[in-house]
Amino acid sequence: MAQSGKMVLPEEQVFYPPERFVRQANVKSREIYAKAQASPELFWALQAERLEWFRKWDKVLEWEPPFARWFVNAKLNVCYNCVDRHLKTWRRNKAALLFEGEPGDKQVYTYWDLYQEVGRLAAALQRLGVKKGDRVAIYLPMIPQLPIAMLACARIGAPHLVIFGGFSAEALRDRINDAGAKVLITADGGWRRGKVVPLLRNARLALDATPSVEKVVVVQRVGQEMELLSPTECWYHELLEEETPCPPEEMDSEDMLFILYTSGTTGRPKGVVHTSGGYLVGVTTTLHMTFDLKDEDVYWCTADCGWITGHSYLVYGPLANGATVLLYEGAPDWPRPDRFWQIIERYGVTIFYTAPTAIRAFMRWGEQWLDGRNLSSLRLLGTVGEPINPEAWLWFYQYVGQGRCPVVDTWWQTETGMHIIAALPGITPLKPGSATVPLPGLKVEVVDKEGNPVPPGQDGLLVLKEPWPAMMRTVYGDEERYVQEYWSRFPGKWYYFAGDGARKDNHHYLWILGRVDDVVNVAGHRMSTMELESALVEHPTVAEAAVIGKPHEIKGQAIVAFVTLKDEIFAAIKRGEWSWRETEDELKAHVTVKIGAIARPDNIYFTAELPKTRSGKIMRRLLRAIAEGKILGDISTLANPEVIAELKRRYGDQEV
Ligand code: WTA
């Protein structure tokens, strides 16, 4: 990293909340931790008063491990809480969404405007036959219609599944089929680095084999596809013409709000299920506490709505708090690497939430892109998605926050729904690289393989020992997988296993060490190595594949694949009829088609054999060590030790 050399990293630097910040903070006193600990249920019941309920709960929590029900028998509507409720106050004319498209087009939605469009889309969906409980797939660029579609679904009680616009047709198809979605909402395209992402074209490919889909609603964004091709397709703007807002459905606290697909340890993505009451209480409360959100703030979260961060902290959390949310469609370096700083200056952004991978890219582009930009509106910075290295933290603090803004590193997951470990910026001293301590009311521990707490300074596994309101409720259509993957790691203990390694320091601060399972985290995007491997072996040339994550300066991890080819292909290459390079390019393109550009391997190494144990298990640990140039450790269980020398040689060759 170009700038990192300038910074001296003291062993452990501590940043205390600035006096100015403390005076105005939403949470000013540490008492909140003791109170929440004394009675977490009372704590969450008090937080639930932030929302408007059609009927209050009979009981805060019903816990039959590993199944939780929060705010039992309470009734609410999530969309009503995010939109309609604000119309009764001065927020009616407040900006809810400030949108900037990549080409520079701008649009403002007040809460009233948002109500109109959400309500009309909800009515239109009902007219198309979408009923409470029906699933709706959303495959849109980051334009206002994305949060609008999510809220419209919530309004009529139809769980949505948002599929990130960077996913391929095949990935879209799998998710639609797993959820059995009835309607797909998409767009003719979106803008990314000056080019059109052809969403409708991808969607049409996907819809070849999605029997559940009855209607496709198409937003006109780029004006590329001018014709609709079948009676199942209809234009969004035409659909809304005749409609007036429909009333919100009364939903049970435990009714499903959305499904969001994420990667686990198997080849098949899993549909994480979130419900209504507990989820909304969780995200509304945490945003208020961790980001110190106020009515005057201009809040910008750079995540895409296709990920959980976009759901919890771009749509539901901020709008339930009545915030002004900035929405930007495109890339951070388009047309130049100062686009984000321009946006912050233009809109007077006060809270800026982004990912370490983006921060490391800004560092590489250099702080000269910040020169002359007025970022004095900023008062708080946040990060999420992967461990932040102290150098990136300090760069963010110094150059973007100008030494004035607390940097709140938030650890959480698709499954947790809400922030779990994060500072309360008015009271928690910050240590660069640590997500600090669990939020009030949450019981987090670092344990050994048996589930016993490990002493400070030792590595262990991160667990949550008690249920929390925004926790996932199940894996869609696969309860067994929910129980197995998350709750069965420590026999005799109902601990939620997060899949991350962690360490506590002497001040009980938590340091996240990354995934301990077969999940790679590339630029903050989760992918399972199995999913990548199955995409590779589906290619007709491939016999076997093993995928690992290798440390990468900007992206955190890069995807490296070790591949053995089928004999006939190998022979064809030997005869000169086909080349390694062509095979490599084709395999990279193949993975892009199967999953999406985010899954494209950085490197593919061909080898005659993969290192395996005598029982036939691929030893990924050895591949990782080879890729990182590390000492291999114990190789006594290896069935084919000769392959190591070969791999090392090959890895070295191709590296040059
Ligand atoms: C990682 C994103 C360290 C972690 C909200 C987790 C982090 C996975 C942090 C979840 C952080 C997320 N520090 N690691 N602040 N935030 N992670 O489901 O490995 O896309 O298990 O949710 O990202 O990724 P997911």
Short mmCIF file of C-alpha atoms and ligand atoms in Angstrom, two decimals, residues 262 307-309 353 383-388 409-415 421 435 498-500 512-515 521 524-526, ligand 1:
data_model
loop_
_atom_site.label_atom_id
_atom_site.label_comp_id
_atom_site.label_asym_id
_atom_site.label_seq_id
_atom_site.Cartn_x
_atom_site.Cartn_y
_atom_site.Cartn_z
CA THR A 262 -25.55 -16.26 1.55
CA TRP A 307 -26.25 -7.75 0.83
CA ILE A 308 -27.44 -7.75 4.42
CA THR A 309 -25.79 -4.38 5.11
CA TYR A 353 -20.43 3.61 6.41
CA THR A 383 -16.82 -0.05 8.56
CA VAL A 384 -18.10 -3.56 8.01
CA GLY A 385 -17.55 -6.78 6.10
CA GLU A 386 -14.12 -8.02 7.11
CA PRO A 387 -11.43 -7.33 9.67
CA ILE A 388 -9.99 -3.87 9.14
CA ASP A 409 -16.02 -0.99 13.23
CA THR A 410 -19.12 -3.20 13.24
CA TRP A 411 -18.92 -6.99 13.37
CA TRP A 412 -22.03 -8.87 12.35
CA GLN A 413 -23.38 -11.23 9.68
CA THR A 414 -26.26 -11.94 7.31
CA GLU A 415 -27.43 -14.35 9.98
CA ILE A 421 -19.90 -6.19 18.25
CA ALA A 435 -14.53 -4.15 16.61
CA ALA A 498 -20.58 -17.64 13.88
CA GLY A 499 -17.88 -19.35 11.78
CA ASP A 500 -15.27 -16.74 12.80
CA ILE A 512 -11.84 -10.91 14.77
CA LEU A 513 -9.43 -13.24 13.01
CA GLY A 514 -11.56 -14.21 9.99
CA ARG A 515 -13.45 -17.31 8.94
CA ASN A 521 -14.24 -13.19 1.99
CA GLY A 524 -16.30 -8.14 1.77
CA HIS A 525 -18.31 -10.67 -0.27
CA ARG A 526 -18.82 -14.09 1.21
C1 WTA B 1 -16.89 -10.93 8.29
C2 WTA B 1 -21.70 -8.76 6.56
C3 WTA B 1 -14.26 -8.58 10.96
C4 WTA B 1 -16.95 -12.09 9.26
C5 WTA B 1 -22.35 -7.82 7.57
C6 WTA B 1 -18.41 -12.51 9.21
C7 WTA B 1 -16.16 -9.02 9.75
C8 WTA B 1 -18.75 -12.27 7.77
C9 WTA B 1 -16.71 -7.77 10.13
C10 WTA B 1 -20.19 -11.97 7.55
C11 WTA B 1 -15.91 -6.91 10.97
C12 WTA B 1 -18.14 -8.83 8.89
N1 WTA B 1 -14.70 -7.36 11.35
N2 WTA B 1 -14.94 -9.42 10.17
N3 WTA B 1 -16.32 -5.72 11.34
N4 WTA B 1 -17.93 -7.68 9.58
N5 WTA B 1 -17.08 -9.63 8.97
O1 WTA B 1 -22.84 -12.29 6.10
O2 WTA B 1 -16.11 -13.13 8.80
O3 WTA B 1 -21.79 -10.81 4.33
O4 WTA B 1 -18.61 -13.85 9.58
O5 WTA B 1 -22.32 -9.99 6.63
O6 WTA B 1 -17.95 -11.14 7.37
O7 WTA B 1 -20.45 -11.61 6.22
P1 WTA B 1 -21.89 -11.21 5.74
#
